[in-house]
């Protein structure tokens, strides 16, 4: 029943709405399909208005997914001839500057586009560099080259340290490598900068649990505004993880949060009861009063679950039916145990 840590949304987090920035880098060699009678030209300047020589410009004719590349001359100028009319993508690259990408229409109202583009000092504008790098990293992850993808994200973060969403991407890579404590540390950096992001807070809490940092996990979850939680599983998932780790006392706290937030959900009482029953079985047998306290709590929750689930038993799903059967058995078992403890 436990859902996998939902890092699939990282790609969405990284996107900065850069339009065509996610198109693949154009081929450097000439290819059929982009030749024609059109032409365009331009120049590149820096933030001070000075001309920038040595800028590599990669051209991609969108319909052909191919095109040439040129380098700006000593005056920062460039020109391209004998090209097809239509939509082109231009990528500008030079060490020390933020890469840029712009769309250009050749032909139509403007027969020969002349483009002046300003390049900013590297680390200033992530609008193209981040989604472009994210595309490269996602492709590496698809090839199971997680370490290489992590290096891409680490370099981007070093270049754009205020782009906090990159911490989410690094966290994903670290999680895939099984480095849960390091993954949680990256998520914590993001949450510190974005304290109202409840969704990522729940990811941080579960990552702390994976790292067996239970106190830190509870600190995160207990600080969440429960009114912002709309899915009971966001509170039950960490409980399931802790039950599997034989930490039923810790699991109880999360199921208790679920019951507090969603008192109308019958399943919350069942899982809280399960945690109480399991925890009672871990207590030293000489501590009779403590054992009884947890058994009575478990019995109460199981009874409450049966009362709430009973009217819908005929149409309940298989999981609920199985839980009802188990709850009845637990209630009977606890009744016998309580008799023995008197």
mmCIF file of C-alpha atoms in Angstrom:
data_model
loop_
_atom_site.group_PDB
_atom_site.id
_atom_site.type_symbol
_atom_site.label_atom_id
_atom_site.label_comp_id
_atom_site.label_asym_id
_atom_site.label_seq_id
_atom_site.Cartn_x
_atom_site.Cartn_y
_atom_site.Cartn_z
ATOM 1 C CA UNK A 1 0.000 0.000 0.000
ATOM 2 C CA UNK A 2 2.981 2.284 0.418
ATOM 3 C CA UNK A 3 3.591 4.587 -2.484
ATOM 4 C CA UNK A 4 7.110 5.035 -3.858
ATOM 5 C CA UNK A 5 8.688 8.382 -2.986
ATOM 6 C CA UNK A 6 7.176 10.609 -5.643
ATOM 7 C CA UNK A 7 10.295 12.048 -7.233
ATOM 8 C CA UNK A 8 8.661 11.823 -10.644
ATOM 9 C CA UNK A 9 7.515 15.410 -10.187
ATOM 10 C CA UNK A 10 11.079 16.690 -10.114
ATOM 11 C CA UNK A 11 11.069 17.280 -13.860
ATOM 12 C CA UNK A 12 8.130 19.641 -13.343
ATOM 13 C CA UNK A 13 9.936 21.449 -10.542
ATOM 14 C CA UNK A 14 12.989 22.062 -12.711
ATOM 15 C CA UNK A 15 11.037 23.547 -15.591
ATOM 16 C CA UNK A 16 11.227 27.331 -15.729
ATOM 17 C CA UNK A 17 8.891 27.815 -18.669
ATOM 18 C CA UNK A 18 11.677 28.518 -21.103
ATOM 19 C CA UNK A 19 9.557 27.698 -24.106
ATOM 20 C CA UNK A 20 11.643 25.903 -26.684
ATOM 21 C CA UNK A 21 14.559 25.429 -24.299
ATOM 22 C CA UNK A 22 13.903 21.720 -24.065
ATOM 23 C CA UNK A 23 14.536 20.994 -27.731
ATOM 24 C CA UNK A 24 17.560 18.802 -28.308
ATOM 25 C CA UNK A 25 20.885 20.330 -29.216
ATOM 26 C CA UNK A 26 21.180 20.623 -33.028
ATOM 27 C CA UNK A 27 23.588 18.473 -34.972
ATOM 28 C CA UNK A 28 26.865 20.220 -35.761
ATOM 29 C CA UNK A 29 27.200 18.684 -39.212
ATOM 30 C CA UNK A 30 25.114 19.862 -42.141
ATOM 31 C CA UNK A 31 22.092 17.695 -42.877
ATOM 32 C CA UNK A 32 19.529 17.658 -45.695
ATOM 33 C CA UNK A 33 16.391 19.607 -45.063
ATOM 34 C CA UNK A 34 17.641 22.926 -43.743
ATOM 35 C CA UNK A 35 19.189 24.329 -46.912
ATOM 36 C CA UNK A 36 17.400 26.996 -48.951
ATOM 37 C CA UNK A 37 17.570 30.589 -50.142
ATOM 38 C CA UNK A 38 17.047 32.316 -46.820
ATOM 39 C CA UNK A 39 19.606 34.072 -44.662
ATOM 40 C CA UNK A 40 20.013 35.753 -41.304
ATOM 41 C CA UNK A 41 22.714 37.468 -39.307
ATOM 42 C CA UNK A 42 23.417 39.378 -36.139
ATOM 43 C CA UNK A 43 25.839 40.209 -33.403
ATOM 44 C CA UNK A 44 26.371 39.407 -29.742
ATOM 45 C CA UNK A 45 27.010 41.938 -26.989
ATOM 46 C CA UNK A 46 27.629 41.676 -23.263
ATOM 47 C CA UNK A 47 25.827 43.482 -20.444
ATOM 48 C CA UNK A 48 28.006 46.544 -20.957
ATOM 49 C CA UNK A 49 27.169 46.645 -24.652
ATOM 50 C CA UNK A 50 30.593 45.415 -25.775
ATOM 51 C CA UNK A 51 30.813 43.052 -28.727
ATOM 52 C CA UNK A 52 31.560 39.428 -27.826
ATOM 53 C CA UNK A 53 33.741 37.397 -30.218
ATOM 54 C CA UNK A 54 34.091 33.608 -30.084
ATOM 55 C CA UNK A 55 30.461 32.806 -29.268
ATOM 56 C CA UNK A 56 29.362 29.461 -30.709
ATOM 57 C CA UNK A 57 25.854 29.598 -32.153
ATOM 58 C CA UNK A 58 24.127 26.311 -32.848
ATOM 59 C CA UNK A 59 21.281 26.493 -35.366
ATOM 60 C CA UNK A 60 18.430 24.035 -35.538
ATOM 61 C CA UNK A 61 15.869 24.171 -38.309
ATOM 62 C CA UNK A 62 12.885 22.887 -36.354
ATOM 63 C CA UNK A 63 11.184 20.857 -39.128
ATOM 64 C CA UNK A 64 14.442 19.022 -39.911
ATOM 65 C CA UNK A 65 15.834 18.858 -36.353
ATOM 66 C CA UNK A 66 19.211 19.757 -37.825
ATOM 67 C CA UNK A 67 21.367 22.701 -38.801
ATOM 68 C CA UNK A 68 24.882 24.163 -38.831
ATOM 69 C CA UNK A 69 26.804 26.200 -36.287
ATOM 70 C CA UNK A 70 28.908 29.348 -36.550
ATOM 71 C CA UNK A 71 31.250 31.324 -34.311
ATOM 72 C CA UNK A 72 31.075 35.107 -33.937
ATOM 73 C CA UNK A 73 34.030 36.935 -35.480
ATOM 74 C CA UNK A 74 36.348 39.475 -33.870
ATOM 75 C CA UNK A 75 33.553 42.049 -34.049
ATOM 76 C CA UNK A 76 31.056 39.751 -32.383
ATOM 77 C CA UNK A 77 29.146 39.381 -35.641
ATOM 78 C CA UNK A 78 27.884 36.392 -37.578
ATOM 79 C CA UNK A 79 26.001 35.630 -40.794
ATOM 80 C CA UNK A 80 24.305 32.537 -42.176
ATOM 81 C CA UNK A 81 23.169 32.086 -45.790
ATOM 82 C CA UNK A 82 21.524 29.466 -47.984
ATOM 83 C CA UNK A 83 19.148 28.303 -45.287
ATOM 84 C CA UNK A 84 15.522 27.203 -45.412
ATOM 85 C CA UNK A 85 12.723 29.584 -44.552
ATOM 86 C CA UNK A 86 10.722 28.702 -41.443
ATOM 87 C CA UNK A 87 11.232 28.461 -37.695
ATOM 88 C CA UNK A 88 14.757 28.134 -36.321
ATOM 89 C CA UNK A 89 16.133 27.654 -32.831
ATOM 90 C CA UNK A 90 19.408 29.442 -32.007
ATOM 91 C CA UNK A 91 21.562 28.438 -29.039
ATOM 92 C CA UNK A 92 24.392 30.729 -27.898
ATOM 93 C CA UNK A 93 27.312 29.248 -25.959
ATOM 94 C CA UNK A 94 30.526 30.731 -24.550
ATOM 95 C CA UNK A 95 32.472 30.010 -21.365
ATOM 96 C CA UNK A 96 31.875 32.661 -18.746
ATOM 97 C CA UNK A 97 28.411 33.549 -20.065
ATOM 98 C CA UNK A 98 24.942 32.146 -19.482
ATOM 99 C CA UNK A 99 23.879 30.096 -22.514
ATOM 100 C CA UNK A 100 20.843 31.470 -24.326
ATOM 101 C CA UNK A 101 18.250 30.114 -26.711
ATOM 102 C CA UNK A 102 15.904 32.103 -28.919
ATOM 103 C CA UNK A 103 13.441 31.207 -31.706
ATOM 104 C CA UNK A 104 13.806 32.999 -35.026
ATOM 105 C CA UNK A 105 11.457 33.008 -38.008
ATOM 106 C CA UNK A 106 13.243 33.223 -41.368
ATOM 107 C CA UNK A 107 11.172 34.467 -44.278
ATOM 108 C CA UNK A 108 7.656 35.848 -44.119
ATOM 109 C CA UNK A 109 7.487 39.509 -43.089
ATOM 110 C CA UNK A 110 11.197 39.614 -42.225
ATOM 111 C CA UNK A 111 13.154 38.227 -45.144
ATOM 112 C CA UNK A 112 16.558 38.504 -43.470
ATOM 113 C CA UNK A 113 16.391 38.663 -39.650
ATOM 114 C CA UNK A 114 19.197 40.650 -38.010
ATOM 115 C CA UNK A 115 19.454 39.677 -34.356
ATOM 116 C CA UNK A 116 21.307 41.488 -31.609
ATOM 117 C CA UNK A 117 21.535 39.290 -28.548
ATOM 118 C CA UNK A 118 22.833 40.257 -25.116
ATOM 119 C CA UNK A 119 24.674 37.576 -23.141
ATOM 120 C CA UNK A 120 24.860 37.821 -19.357
ATOM 121 C CA UNK A 121 27.664 36.837 -17.011
ATOM 122 C CA UNK A 122 27.510 33.133 -16.127
ATOM 123 C CA UNK A 123 25.372 32.570 -13.070
ATOM 124 C CA UNK A 124 22.978 35.424 -13.830
ATOM 125 C CA UNK A 125 20.169 33.945 -15.923
ATOM 126 C CA UNK A 126 19.194 30.233 -15.540
ATOM 127 C CA UNK A 127 16.240 30.376 -17.937
ATOM 128 C CA UNK A 128 17.945 28.249 -20.599
ATOM 129 C CA UNK A 129 20.861 26.617 -18.782
ATOM 130 C CA UNK A 130 18.715 24.881 -16.142
ATOM 131 C CA UNK A 131 16.074 23.250 -18.391
ATOM 132 C CA UNK A 132 18.773 22.337 -20.929
ATOM 133 C CA UNK A 133 20.903 20.735 -18.221
ATOM 134 C CA UNK A 134 17.835 19.041 -16.764
ATOM 135 C CA UNK A 135 17.128 17.435 -20.141
ATOM 136 C CA UNK A 136 20.679 16.086 -20.246
ATOM 137 C CA UNK A 137 20.460 14.789 -16.684
ATOM 138 C CA UNK A 138 17.070 13.130 -17.224
ATOM 139 C CA UNK A 139 18.475 11.354 -20.283
ATOM 140 C CA UNK A 140 21.413 10.108 -18.179
ATOM 141 C CA UNK A 141 19.050 8.854 -15.485
ATOM 142 C CA UNK A 142 17.114 7.020 -18.183
ATOM 143 C CA UNK A 143 20.402 5.300 -19.072
ATOM 144 C CA UNK A 144 20.965 4.480 -15.380
ATOM 145 C CA UNK A 145 23.927 6.858 -15.259
ATOM 146 C CA UNK A 146 22.853 8.427 -11.990
ATOM 147 C CA UNK A 147 26.314 9.613 -10.927
ATOM 148 C CA UNK A 148 26.725 11.511 -14.209
ATOM 149 C CA UNK A 149 23.273 13.064 -13.830
ATOM 150 C CA UNK A 150 24.116 14.075 -10.273
ATOM 151 C CA UNK A 151 27.263 15.804 -11.555
ATOM 152 C CA UNK A 152 25.165 17.805 -14.034
ATOM 153 C CA UNK A 153 22.837 19.008 -11.295
ATOM 154 C CA UNK A 154 25.715 19.746 -8.920
ATOM 155 C CA UNK A 155 27.403 21.910 -11.558
ATOM 156 C CA UNK A 156 24.156 23.761 -12.269
ATOM 157 C CA UNK A 157 23.631 24.398 -8.564
ATOM 158 C CA UNK A 158 27.191 25.670 -8.206
ATOM 159 C CA UNK A 159 26.530 28.076 -11.080
ATOM 160 C CA UNK A 160 23.028 29.112 -9.979
ATOM 161 C CA UNK A 161 23.089 28.670 -6.168
ATOM 162 C CA UNK A 162 19.828 30.540 -5.634
ATOM 163 C CA UNK A 163 17.897 28.202 -7.949
ATOM 164 C CA UNK A 164 16.582 26.127 -5.048
ATOM 165 C CA UNK A 165 14.660 23.592 -7.114
ATOM 166 C CA UNK A 166 17.978 22.069 -8.134
ATOM 167 C CA UNK A 167 18.218 20.703 -4.594
ATOM 168 C CA UNK A 168 15.181 18.563 -5.431
ATOM 169 C CA UNK A 169 16.915 17.116 -8.473
ATOM 170 C CA UNK A 170 20.097 16.379 -6.527
ATOM 171 C CA UNK A 171 17.989 14.753 -3.834
ATOM 172 C CA UNK A 172 16.427 12.459 -6.390
ATOM 173 C CA UNK A 173 19.821 11.264 -7.605
ATOM 174 C CA UNK A 174 21.058 10.690 -4.071
ATOM 175 C CA UNK A 175 17.896 8.763 -3.227
ATOM 176 C CA UNK A 176 18.430 6.544 -6.265
ATOM 177 C CA UNK A 177 21.957 5.845 -5.009
ATOM 178 C CA UNK A 178 20.598 4.886 -1.591
ATOM 179 C CA UNK A 179 22.229 7.899 0.070
ATOM 180 C CA UNK A 180 19.138 8.834 2.033
ATOM 181 C CA UNK A 181 20.766 11.097 4.616
ATOM 182 C CA UNK A 182 22.422 13.157 1.875
ATOM 183 C CA UNK A 183 19.172 13.193 -0.065
ATOM 184 C CA UNK A 184 17.337 14.506 2.991
ATOM 185 C CA UNK A 185 19.994 17.187 3.453
ATOM 186 C CA UNK A 186 19.316 18.498 -0.064
ATOM 187 C CA UNK A 187 15.567 18.484 0.548
ATOM 188 C CA UNK A 188 16.115 20.308 3.822
ATOM 189 C CA UNK A 189 17.972 23.091 1.979
ATOM 190 C CA UNK A 190 14.997 23.470 -0.360
ATOM 191 C CA UNK A 191 12.470 23.447 2.498
ATOM 192 C CA UNK A 192 14.472 26.005 4.449
ATOM 193 C CA UNK A 193 14.176 28.355 1.474
ATOM 194 C CA UNK A 194 10.543 27.361 0.787
ATOM 195 C CA UNK A 195 8.975 26.683 4.212
ATOM 196 C CA UNK A 196 5.389 26.771 2.901
ATOM 197 C CA UNK A 197 5.914 23.941 0.394
ATOM 198 C CA UNK A 198 4.012 21.236 2.269
ATOM 199 C CA UNK A 199 4.318 18.691 -0.513
ATOM 200 C CA UNK A 200 8.107 18.695 -0.399
ATOM 201 C CA UNK A 201 8.009 18.719 3.394
ATOM 202 C CA UNK A 202 6.253 15.345 3.287
ATOM 203 C CA UNK A 203 8.975 14.065 0.946
ATOM 204 C CA UNK A 204 11.613 15.347 3.357
ATOM 205 C CA UNK A 205 9.955 13.568 6.269
ATOM 206 C CA UNK A 206 9.824 10.224 4.467
ATOM 207 C CA UNK A 207 13.425 10.631 3.316
ATOM 208 C CA UNK A 208 14.500 11.154 6.921
ATOM 209 C CA UNK A 209 12.690 7.915 7.779
ATOM 210 C CA UNK A 210 14.594 6.116 5.032
ATOM 211 C CA UNK A 211 17.769 7.477 6.601
ATOM 212 C CA UNK A 212 16.580 6.217 10.035
ATOM 213 C CA UNK A 213 16.643 9.778 11.325
ATOM 214 C CA UNK A 214 13.335 9.366 13.115
ATOM 215 C CA UNK A 215 13.549 12.423 15.343
ATOM 216 C CA UNK A 216 14.203 14.672 12.353
ATOM 217 C CA UNK A 217 11.335 13.067 10.439
ATOM 218 C CA UNK A 218 8.888 13.725 13.259
ATOM 219 C CA UNK A 219 10.115 17.280 13.646
ATOM 220 C CA UNK A 220 9.231 17.891 9.995
ATOM 221 C CA UNK A 221 5.812 16.229 10.095
ATOM 222 C CA UNK A 222 4.779 17.735 13.405
ATOM 223 C CA UNK A 223 5.505 21.203 12.003
ATOM 224 C CA UNK A 224 3.191 20.773 8.997
ATOM 225 C CA UNK A 225 -0.087 22.659 8.899
ATOM 226 C CA UNK A 226 -2.414 19.663 8.701
ATOM 227 C CA UNK A 227 -5.088 21.689 6.930
ATOM 228 C CA UNK A 228 -2.759 21.733 3.922
ATOM 229 C CA UNK A 229 -2.776 17.920 3.712
ATOM 230 C CA UNK A 230 -5.498 16.689 1.355
ATOM 231 C CA UNK A 231 -4.558 13.019 0.997
ATOM 232 C CA UNK A 232 -4.533 10.656 4.026
ATOM 233 C CA UNK A 233 -1.716 8.675 2.433
ATOM 234 C CA UNK A 234 0.620 11.633 2.952
ATOM 235 C CA UNK A 235 0.316 10.904 6.679
ATOM 236 C CA UNK A 236 -0.146 7.129 6.508
ATOM 237 C CA UNK A 237 2.841 6.447 4.227
ATOM 238 C CA UNK A 238 5.471 7.270 6.870
ATOM 239 C CA UNK A 239 3.527 5.105 9.321
ATOM 240 C CA UNK A 240 3.668 2.156 6.915
ATOM 241 C CA UNK A 241 7.407 2.665 6.451
ATOM 242 C CA UNK A 242 7.967 2.678 10.204
ATOM 243 C CA UNK A 243 5.854 -0.437 10.758
ATOM 244 C CA UNK A 244 8.025 -2.272 8.229
ATOM 245 C CA UNK A 245 11.071 -1.049 10.148
ATOM 246 C CA UNK A 246 9.577 -2.462 13.380
ATOM 247 C CA UNK A 247 9.197 1.046 14.812
ATOM 248 C CA UNK A 248 5.547 0.758 15.815
ATOM 249 C CA UNK A 249 5.847 3.413 18.517
ATOM 250 C CA UNK A 250 7.011 5.913 15.896
ATOM 251 C CA UNK A 251 4.411 4.693 13.398
ATOM 252 C CA UNK A 252 1.626 5.392 15.899
ATOM 253 C CA UNK A 253 2.421 9.127 15.848
ATOM 254 C CA UNK A 254 1.846 9.401 12.093
ATOM 255 C CA UNK A 255 -1.352 7.352 12.123
ATOM 256 C CA UNK A 256 -2.518 9.561 14.965
ATOM 257 C CA UNK A 257 -1.894 12.598 12.756
ATOM 258 C CA UNK A 258 -3.950 10.941 10.013
ATOM 259 C CA UNK A 259 -6.854 10.365 12.412
ATOM 260 C CA UNK A 260 -6.602 13.926 13.677
ATOM 261 C CA UNK A 261 -6.689 15.355 10.156
ATOM 262 C CA UNK A 262 -9.175 12.883 8.664
ATOM 263 C CA UNK A 263 -11.432 11.692 11.518
ATOM 264 C CA UNK A 264 -14.054 10.567 8.990
ATOM 265 C CA UNK A 265 -11.639 8.071 7.373
ATOM 266 C CA UNK A 266 -12.221 4.657 8.920
ATOM 267 C CA UNK A 267 -8.879 3.238 7.772
ATOM 268 C CA UNK A 268 -6.954 5.684 9.970
ATOM 269 C CA UNK A 269 -8.339 4.059 13.113
ATOM 270 C CA UNK A 270 -7.427 0.620 11.827
ATOM 271 C CA UNK A 271 -3.792 1.520 11.162
ATOM 272 C CA UNK A 272 -3.450 3.390 14.451
ATOM 273 C CA UNK A 273 -4.842 0.304 16.159
ATOM 274 C CA UNK A 274 -2.334 -1.901 14.364
ATOM 275 C CA UNK A 275 0.523 0.305 15.603
ATOM 276 C CA UNK A 276 -0.770 0.232 19.188
ATOM 277 C CA UNK A 277 -1.150 -3.552 19.129
ATOM 278 C CA UNK A 278 2.323 -4.077 17.707
ATOM 279 C CA UNK A 279 3.869 -1.701 20.210
ATOM 280 C CA UNK A 280 2.181 -3.466 23.112
ATOM 281 C CA UNK A 281 3.935 -6.635 22.009
ATOM 282 C CA UNK A 282 7.357 -4.971 22.246
ATOM 283 C CA UNK A 283 6.998 -3.738 25.840
ATOM 284 C CA UNK A 284 8.750 -5.595 28.662
ATOM 285 C CA UNK A 285 6.257 -8.133 30.026
ATOM 286 C CA UNK A 286 6.772 -6.865 33.549
ATOM 287 C CA UNK A 287 5.265 -3.478 32.623
ATOM 288 C CA UNK A 288 1.690 -4.713 32.805
ATOM 289 C CA UNK A 289 0.030 -1.308 33.177
ATOM 290 C CA UNK A 290 1.767 0.088 30.112
ATOM 291 C CA UNK A 291 0.892 -2.974 28.055
ATOM 292 C CA UNK A 292 -2.757 -2.702 29.082
ATOM 293 C CA UNK A 293 -2.849 0.979 28.107
ATOM 294 C CA UNK A 294 -1.738 0.227 24.566
ATOM 295 C CA UNK A 295 -3.932 -2.845 24.217
ATOM 296 C CA UNK A 296 -6.998 -0.873 25.305
ATOM 297 C CA UNK A 297 -6.101 1.884 22.823
ATOM 298 C CA UNK A 298 -5.743 -0.682 20.038
ATOM 299 C CA UNK A 299 -9.039 -2.322 20.973
ATOM 300 C CA UNK A 300 -10.789 1.052 20.899
ATOM 301 C CA UNK A 301 -9.417 1.953 17.482
ATOM 302 C CA UNK A 302 -10.283 -1.431 15.980
ATOM 303 C CA UNK A 303 -13.808 -1.209 17.380
ATOM 304 C CA UNK A 304 -14.178 2.311 15.985
ATOM 305 C CA UNK A 305 -12.966 1.093 12.591
ATOM 306 C CA UNK A 306 -15.508 -1.719 12.558
ATOM 307 C CA UNK A 307 -18.310 0.659 13.521
ATOM 308 C CA UNK A 308 -17.412 3.056 10.715
ATOM 309 C CA UNK A 309 -16.685 0.449 8.030
ATOM 310 C CA UNK A 310 -19.558 -1.883 8.912
ATOM 311 C CA UNK A 311 -22.388 -0.067 7.061
ATOM 312 C CA UNK A 312 -20.414 -0.203 3.796
ATOM 313 C CA UNK A 313 -19.092 -3.747 4.222
ATOM 314 C CA UNK A 314 -21.161 -5.147 1.361
ATOM 315 C CA UNK A 315 -19.633 -2.755 -1.172
ATOM 316 C CA UNK A 316 -16.198 -2.366 0.426
ATOM 317 C CA UNK A 317 -13.007 -3.041 -1.540
ATOM 318 C CA UNK A 318 -10.916 -6.139 -0.852
ATOM 319 C CA UNK A 319 -8.441 -4.291 1.378
ATOM 320 C CA UNK A 320 -11.191 -2.955 3.622
ATOM 321 C CA UNK A 321 -12.809 -6.386 3.863
ATOM 322 C CA UNK A 322 -9.475 -7.959 4.820
ATOM 323 C CA UNK A 323 -8.889 -5.232 7.397
ATOM 324 C CA UNK A 324 -12.341 -5.822 8.882
ATOM 325 C CA UNK A 325 -11.602 -9.510 9.265
ATOM 326 C CA UNK A 326 -8.273 -8.734 10.906
ATOM 327 C CA UNK A 327 -9.807 -6.077 13.161
ATOM 328 C CA UNK A 328 -12.374 -8.560 14.513
ATOM 329 C CA UNK A 329 -9.606 -11.034 15.263
ATOM 330 C CA UNK A 330 -7.529 -8.367 17.027
ATOM 331 C CA UNK A 331 -10.479 -7.208 19.151
ATOM 332 C CA UNK A 332 -11.131 -10.792 20.291
ATOM 333 C CA UNK A 333 -7.435 -11.408 20.895
ATOM 334 C CA UNK A 334 -7.066 -8.237 22.999
ATOM 335 C CA UNK A 335 -10.144 -9.138 25.065
ATOM 336 C CA UNK A 336 -8.463 -12.412 26.023
ATOM 337 C CA UNK A 337 -5.124 -10.754 26.732
ATOM 338 C CA UNK A 338 -6.728 -8.131 28.989
ATOM 339 C CA UNK A 339 -8.436 -10.908 30.949
ATOM 340 C CA UNK A 340 -5.072 -12.613 31.457
ATOM 341 C CA UNK A 341 -3.429 -9.351 32.582
ATOM 342 C CA UNK A 342 -5.932 -8.720 35.385
#
